[in-house]
Tab-separated table of C-alpha atoms in Angstrom:
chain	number	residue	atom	x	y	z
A	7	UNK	CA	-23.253	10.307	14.700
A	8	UNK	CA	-20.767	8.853	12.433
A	9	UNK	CA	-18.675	6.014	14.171
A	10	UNK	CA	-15.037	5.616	13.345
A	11	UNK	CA	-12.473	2.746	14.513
A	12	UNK	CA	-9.266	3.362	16.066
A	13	UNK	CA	-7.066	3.991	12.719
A	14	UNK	CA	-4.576	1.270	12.004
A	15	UNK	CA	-2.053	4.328	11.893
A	16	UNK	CA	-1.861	7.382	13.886
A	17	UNK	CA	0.052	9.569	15.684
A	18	UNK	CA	-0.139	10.246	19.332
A	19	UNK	CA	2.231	13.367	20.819
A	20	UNK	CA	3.161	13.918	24.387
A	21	UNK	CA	4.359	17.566	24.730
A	22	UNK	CA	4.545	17.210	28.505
A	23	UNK	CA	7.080	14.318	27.945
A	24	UNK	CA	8.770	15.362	24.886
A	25	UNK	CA	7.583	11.816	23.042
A	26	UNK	CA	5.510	10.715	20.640
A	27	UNK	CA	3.889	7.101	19.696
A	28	UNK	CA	3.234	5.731	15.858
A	29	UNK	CA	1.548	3.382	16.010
A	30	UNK	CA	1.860	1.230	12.322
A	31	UNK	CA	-0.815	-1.467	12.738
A	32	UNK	CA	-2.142	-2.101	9.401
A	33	UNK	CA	-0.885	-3.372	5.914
A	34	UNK	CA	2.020	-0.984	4.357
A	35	UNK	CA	0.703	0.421	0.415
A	36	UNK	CA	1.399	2.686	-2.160
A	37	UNK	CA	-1.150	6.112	-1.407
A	38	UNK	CA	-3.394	6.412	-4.285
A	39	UNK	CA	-4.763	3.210	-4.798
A	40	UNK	CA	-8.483	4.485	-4.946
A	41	UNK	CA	-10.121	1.496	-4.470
A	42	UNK	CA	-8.046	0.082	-1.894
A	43	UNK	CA	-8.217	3.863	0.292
A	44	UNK	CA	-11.931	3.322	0.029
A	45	UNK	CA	-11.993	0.044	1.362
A	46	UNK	CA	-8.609	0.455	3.938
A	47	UNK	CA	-8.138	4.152	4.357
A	48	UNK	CA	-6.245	3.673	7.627
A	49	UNK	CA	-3.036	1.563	6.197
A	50	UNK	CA	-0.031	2.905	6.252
A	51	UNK	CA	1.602	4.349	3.345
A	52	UNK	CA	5.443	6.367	3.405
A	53	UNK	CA	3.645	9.801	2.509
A	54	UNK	CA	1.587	9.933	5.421
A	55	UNK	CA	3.991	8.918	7.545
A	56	UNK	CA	6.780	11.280	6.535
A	57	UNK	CA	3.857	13.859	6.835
A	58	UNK	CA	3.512	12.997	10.465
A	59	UNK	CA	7.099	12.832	10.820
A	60	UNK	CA	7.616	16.383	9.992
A	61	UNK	CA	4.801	17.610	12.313
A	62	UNK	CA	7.008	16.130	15.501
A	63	UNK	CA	9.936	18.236	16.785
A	64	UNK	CA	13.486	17.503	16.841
A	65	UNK	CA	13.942	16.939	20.398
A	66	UNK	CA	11.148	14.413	20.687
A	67	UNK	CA	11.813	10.445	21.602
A	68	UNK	CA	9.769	8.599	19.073
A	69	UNK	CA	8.349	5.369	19.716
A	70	UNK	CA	7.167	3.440	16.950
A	71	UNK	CA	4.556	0.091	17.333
A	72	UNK	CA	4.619	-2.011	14.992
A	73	UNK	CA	2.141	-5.306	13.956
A	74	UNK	CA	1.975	-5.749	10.454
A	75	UNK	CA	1.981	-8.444	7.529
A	76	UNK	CA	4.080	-5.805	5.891
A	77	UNK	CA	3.160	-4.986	2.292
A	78	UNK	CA	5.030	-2.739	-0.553
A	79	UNK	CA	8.838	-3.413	-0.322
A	80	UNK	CA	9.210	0.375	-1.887
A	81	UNK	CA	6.994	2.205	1.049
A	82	UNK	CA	8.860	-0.305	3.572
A	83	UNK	CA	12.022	1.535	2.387
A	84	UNK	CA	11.088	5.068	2.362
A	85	UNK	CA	9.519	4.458	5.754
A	86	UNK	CA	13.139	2.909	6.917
A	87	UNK	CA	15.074	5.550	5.663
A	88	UNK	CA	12.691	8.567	6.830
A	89	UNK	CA	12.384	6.984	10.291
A	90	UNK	CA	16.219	6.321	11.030
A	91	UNK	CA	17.314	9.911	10.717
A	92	UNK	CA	15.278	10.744	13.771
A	93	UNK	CA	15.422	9.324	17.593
A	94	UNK	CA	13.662	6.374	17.162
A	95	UNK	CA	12.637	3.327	19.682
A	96	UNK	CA	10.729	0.542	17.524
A	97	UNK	CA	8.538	-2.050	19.445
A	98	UNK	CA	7.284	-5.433	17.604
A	99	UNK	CA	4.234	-5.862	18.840
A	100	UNK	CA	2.716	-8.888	16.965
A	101	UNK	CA	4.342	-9.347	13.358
A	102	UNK	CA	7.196	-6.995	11.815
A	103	UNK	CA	6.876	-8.715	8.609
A	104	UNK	CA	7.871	-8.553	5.088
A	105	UNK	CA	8.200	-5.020	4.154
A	106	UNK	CA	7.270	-3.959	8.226
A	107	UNK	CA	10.742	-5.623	9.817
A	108	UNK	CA	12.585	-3.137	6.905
A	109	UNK	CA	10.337	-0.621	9.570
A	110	UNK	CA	11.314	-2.235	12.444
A	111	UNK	CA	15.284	-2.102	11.641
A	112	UNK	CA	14.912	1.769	11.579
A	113	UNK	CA	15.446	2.184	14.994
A	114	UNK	CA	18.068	2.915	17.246
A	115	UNK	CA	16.616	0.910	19.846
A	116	UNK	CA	14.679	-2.715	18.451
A	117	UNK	CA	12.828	-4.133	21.003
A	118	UNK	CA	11.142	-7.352	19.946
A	119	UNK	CA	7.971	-8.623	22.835
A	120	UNK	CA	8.791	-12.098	23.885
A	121	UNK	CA	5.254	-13.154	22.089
A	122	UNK	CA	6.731	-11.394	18.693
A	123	UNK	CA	8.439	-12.504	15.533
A	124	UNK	CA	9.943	-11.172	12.401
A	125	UNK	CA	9.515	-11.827	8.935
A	126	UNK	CA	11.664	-11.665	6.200
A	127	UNK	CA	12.453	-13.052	2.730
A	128	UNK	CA	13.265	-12.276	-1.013
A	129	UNK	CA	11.498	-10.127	-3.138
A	130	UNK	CA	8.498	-11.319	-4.608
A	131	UNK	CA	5.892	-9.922	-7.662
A	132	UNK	CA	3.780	-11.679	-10.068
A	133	UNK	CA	4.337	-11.992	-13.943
A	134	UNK	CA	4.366	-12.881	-17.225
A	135	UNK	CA	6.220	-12.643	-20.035
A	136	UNK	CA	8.477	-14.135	-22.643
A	137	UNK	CA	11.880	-16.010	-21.297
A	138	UNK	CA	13.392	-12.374	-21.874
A	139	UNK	CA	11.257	-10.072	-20.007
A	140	UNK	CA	10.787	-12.888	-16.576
A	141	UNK	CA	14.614	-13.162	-16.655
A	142	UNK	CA	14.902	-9.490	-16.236
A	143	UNK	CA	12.408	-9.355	-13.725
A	144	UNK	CA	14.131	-12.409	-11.400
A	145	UNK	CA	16.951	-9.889	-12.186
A	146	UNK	CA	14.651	-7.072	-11.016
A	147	UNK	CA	13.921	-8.932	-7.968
A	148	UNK	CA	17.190	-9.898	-6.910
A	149	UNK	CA	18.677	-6.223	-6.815
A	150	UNK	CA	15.429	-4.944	-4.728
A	151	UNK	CA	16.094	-7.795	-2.068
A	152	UNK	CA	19.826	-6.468	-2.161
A	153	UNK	CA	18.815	-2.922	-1.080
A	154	UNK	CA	15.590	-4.461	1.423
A	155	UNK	CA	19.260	-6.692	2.360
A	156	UNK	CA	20.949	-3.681	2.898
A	157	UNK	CA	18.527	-2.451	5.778
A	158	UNK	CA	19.128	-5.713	8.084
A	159	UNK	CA	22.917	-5.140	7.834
A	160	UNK	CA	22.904	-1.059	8.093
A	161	UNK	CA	21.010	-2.078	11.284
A	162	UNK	CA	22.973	-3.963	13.243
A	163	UNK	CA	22.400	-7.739	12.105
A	164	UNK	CA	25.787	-9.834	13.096
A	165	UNK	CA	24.952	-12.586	10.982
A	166	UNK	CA	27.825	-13.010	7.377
A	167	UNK	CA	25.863	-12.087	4.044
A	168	UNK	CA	25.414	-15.555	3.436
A	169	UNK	CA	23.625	-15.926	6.369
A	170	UNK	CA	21.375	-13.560	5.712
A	171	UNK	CA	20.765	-14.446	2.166
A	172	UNK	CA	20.032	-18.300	2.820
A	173	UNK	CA	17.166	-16.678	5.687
A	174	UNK	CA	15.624	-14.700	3.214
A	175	UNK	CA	15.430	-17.542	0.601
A	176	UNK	CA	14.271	-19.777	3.264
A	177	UNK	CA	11.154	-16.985	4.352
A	178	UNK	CA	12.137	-16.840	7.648
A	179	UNK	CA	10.490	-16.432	10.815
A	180	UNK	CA	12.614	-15.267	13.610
A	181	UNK	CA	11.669	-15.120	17.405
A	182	UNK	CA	12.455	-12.437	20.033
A	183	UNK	CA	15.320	-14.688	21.359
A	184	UNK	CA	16.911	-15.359	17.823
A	185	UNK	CA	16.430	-11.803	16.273
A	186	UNK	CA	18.789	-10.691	19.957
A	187	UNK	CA	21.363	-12.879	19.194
A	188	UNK	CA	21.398	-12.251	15.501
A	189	UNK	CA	21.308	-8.077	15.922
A	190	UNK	CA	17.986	-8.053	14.409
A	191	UNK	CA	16.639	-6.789	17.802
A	192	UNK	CA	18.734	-4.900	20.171
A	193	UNK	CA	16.562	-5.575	23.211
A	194	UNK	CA	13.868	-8.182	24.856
A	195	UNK	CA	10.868	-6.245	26.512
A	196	UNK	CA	10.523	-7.285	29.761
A	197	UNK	CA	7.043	-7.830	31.660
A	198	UNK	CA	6.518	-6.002	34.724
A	199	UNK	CA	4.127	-6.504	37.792
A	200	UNK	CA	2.215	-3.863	38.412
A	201	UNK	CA	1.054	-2.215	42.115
A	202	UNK	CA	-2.084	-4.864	41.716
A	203	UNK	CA	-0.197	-7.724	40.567
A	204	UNK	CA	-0.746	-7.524	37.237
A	205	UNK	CA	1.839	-8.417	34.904
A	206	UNK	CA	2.370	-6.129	32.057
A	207	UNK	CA	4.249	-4.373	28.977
A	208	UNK	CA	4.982	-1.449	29.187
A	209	UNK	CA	5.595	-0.726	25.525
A	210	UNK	CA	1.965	-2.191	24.778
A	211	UNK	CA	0.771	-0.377	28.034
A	212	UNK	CA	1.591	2.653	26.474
A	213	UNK	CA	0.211	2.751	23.232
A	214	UNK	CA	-3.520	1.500	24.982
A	215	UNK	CA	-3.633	4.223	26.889
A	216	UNK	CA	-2.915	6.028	24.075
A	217	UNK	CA	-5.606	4.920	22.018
A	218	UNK	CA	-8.372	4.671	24.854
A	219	UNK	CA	-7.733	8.250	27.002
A	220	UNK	CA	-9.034	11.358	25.340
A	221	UNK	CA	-6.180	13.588	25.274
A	222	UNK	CA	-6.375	16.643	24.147
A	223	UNK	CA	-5.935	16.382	20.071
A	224	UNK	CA	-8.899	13.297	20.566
A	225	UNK	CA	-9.819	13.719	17.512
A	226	UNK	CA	-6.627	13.725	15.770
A	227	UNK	CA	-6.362	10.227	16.252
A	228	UNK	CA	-10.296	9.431	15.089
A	229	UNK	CA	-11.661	7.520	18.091
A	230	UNK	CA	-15.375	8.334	18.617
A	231	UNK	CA	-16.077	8.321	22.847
A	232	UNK	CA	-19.084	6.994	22.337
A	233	UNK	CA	-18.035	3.622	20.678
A	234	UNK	CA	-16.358	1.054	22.196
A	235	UNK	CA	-13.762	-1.165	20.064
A	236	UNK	CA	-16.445	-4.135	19.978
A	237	UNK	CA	-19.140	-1.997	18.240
A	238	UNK	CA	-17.058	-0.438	15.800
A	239	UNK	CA	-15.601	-3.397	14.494
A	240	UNK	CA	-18.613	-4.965	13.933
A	241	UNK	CA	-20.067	-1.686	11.891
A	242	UNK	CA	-16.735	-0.841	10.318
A	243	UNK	CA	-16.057	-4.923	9.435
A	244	UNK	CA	-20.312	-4.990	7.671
A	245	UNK	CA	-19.205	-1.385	5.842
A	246	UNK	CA	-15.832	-2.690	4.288
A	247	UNK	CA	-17.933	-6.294	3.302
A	248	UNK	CA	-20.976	-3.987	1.188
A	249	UNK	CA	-17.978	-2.181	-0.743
A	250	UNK	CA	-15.658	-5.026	-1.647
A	251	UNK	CA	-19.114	-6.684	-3.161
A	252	UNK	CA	-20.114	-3.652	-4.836
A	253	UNK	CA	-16.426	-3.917	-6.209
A	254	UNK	CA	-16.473	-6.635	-6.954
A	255	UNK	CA	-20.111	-6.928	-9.084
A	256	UNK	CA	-18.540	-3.837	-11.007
A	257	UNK	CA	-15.140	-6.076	-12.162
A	258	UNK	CA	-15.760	-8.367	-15.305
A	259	UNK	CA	-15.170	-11.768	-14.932
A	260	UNK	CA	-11.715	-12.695	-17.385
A	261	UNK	CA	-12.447	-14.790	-20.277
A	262	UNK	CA	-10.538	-18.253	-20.232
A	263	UNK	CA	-7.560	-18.601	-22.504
A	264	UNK	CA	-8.139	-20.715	-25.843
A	265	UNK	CA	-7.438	-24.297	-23.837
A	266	UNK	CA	-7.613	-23.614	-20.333
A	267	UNK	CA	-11.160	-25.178	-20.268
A	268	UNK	CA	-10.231	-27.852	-17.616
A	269	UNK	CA	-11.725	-27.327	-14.178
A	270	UNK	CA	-8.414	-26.268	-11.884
A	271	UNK	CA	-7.984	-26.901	-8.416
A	272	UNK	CA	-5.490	-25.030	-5.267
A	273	UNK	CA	-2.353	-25.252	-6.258
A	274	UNK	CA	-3.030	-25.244	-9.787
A	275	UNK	CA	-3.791	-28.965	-10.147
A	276	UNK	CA	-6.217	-29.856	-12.787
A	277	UNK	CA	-9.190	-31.612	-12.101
A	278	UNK	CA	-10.485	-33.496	-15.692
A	279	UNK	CA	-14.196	-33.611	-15.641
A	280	UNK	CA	-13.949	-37.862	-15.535
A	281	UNK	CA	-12.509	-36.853	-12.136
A	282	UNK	CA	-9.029	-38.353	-12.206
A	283	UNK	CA	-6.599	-35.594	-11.118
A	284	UNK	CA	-2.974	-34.863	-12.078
A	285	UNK	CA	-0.360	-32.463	-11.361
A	286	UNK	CA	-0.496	-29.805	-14.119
């Protein structure tokens, strides 16, 4: 019997209450990438989730979870705009970062966790180039972070454009408390004690007993019964290791530019071979 993890995206509908859970949990990428599908078929990409989008009703409360490092600032947008046309409730439940808080500022209602943060900052891509091409692409860059800008303050944020600005040049990290005052966030969750004293979410309640019942589309959501989360890690985690070796055996090494012979270090400082270091 084939084995499958919980998927780092999926869709979970409640007719009964009229609802339906997203839950965005993995890295956000273009669709298409071959090799990356192979390797992470279950991150989130704007296609999918527009696809899912469309299969849930008009009337229905969505709730979106969100814990991700964030990824393609283009997907993070499509996602944003697709997402704010409907009823939605968005829930930080680890990280909203990077391209995920452009996610997060979709909904109507934000509600950050107390143990949350946001992420944000300027555009970023690597390059290379003649003085021409890499001043159109800072260029490039700066107009993207304008329109990924342009999500915070269609949102709600309170903060003057300067504000905002100097945080994203500064890659900032913003807690529950600070992304409330700041508009980021509309609302703190609040823990709640249950019948048996336990305190809880309920925001994170829901979505694990999404992911752990067997409703009645099961396997629309590609949990196996028979595997717990432990287990399936540990297969899935040994599967994704063989193919990213296999991947990588297949990719030929670059050759070294004509004098860049000298043994580099992290952060690019160059080690001589007599062993005395400088700052390249």
């Amino acid at each position: 019997m084939s084995k499958k993890l919980i998927p780092y995206f999926s869709l979970v509908k409640s007719e009964e209450h009229k609802s339906a859970d997203i839950i965005v949990f993995g890295d956000i990428v273009s669709k298409g990438l071959v090799w990356w599908d192979e390797l992470f078929p279950a991150d989130v990409n704007s296609y999918d989730l527009v696809a899912q989008l469309n299969d849930i009703p008009e009337d229905y409360d969505i709730t979106v979870h969100i814990n991700s490092n964030g990824g393609e600032v283009k997907e993070g947008l499509a996602i944003y705009n697709a997402l704010k046309t409907r009823n939605v409730t968005t829930v930080c439940e680890g990280f909203a970062a990077s391209a995920a808080s452009l996610v997060f500022m979709a909904g109507k209602r934000r509600v950050m966790n107390a143990a949350s943060l946001l992420f944000i900052h300027q555009a970023i891509v690597s390059a290379y180039g003649n003085p021409d091409e890499l001043e159109k692409v800072a260029s490039d860059l700066r107009t993207i972070t304008e329109a990924a800008a342009n999500a915070y303050k269609e949102g709600g944020v309170n903060i003057s454009d300067e504000e905002l600005t100097k945080m994203l040049k500064a890659e900032s990290w913003i807690k529950a408390e600070d992304a409330l005052e700041m508009g980021f966030a509309t609302e703190i969750a609040e823990a709640e004690e249950t019948e048996d004293g336990v305190v809880t979410n309920n925001a994170m309640q829901s979505i694990i007993a999404a992911v752990t019942k067997k409703p009645a589309n099961f396997g629309q959501i590609g949990v196996d019964i028979d595997t717990t989360p432990l287990q399936a890690i540990v297969e899935e985690f040994g599967v994704k290791v063989d193919q990213l070796k296999t991947i990588m055996q297949q990719t030929p090494t670059p050759t070294p530019a004509a004098g860049d012979n000298q043994k580099k270090g992290f952060f690019n400082f160059k080690k001589p071979e007599n062993g005395k270091g400088g700052k390249s």
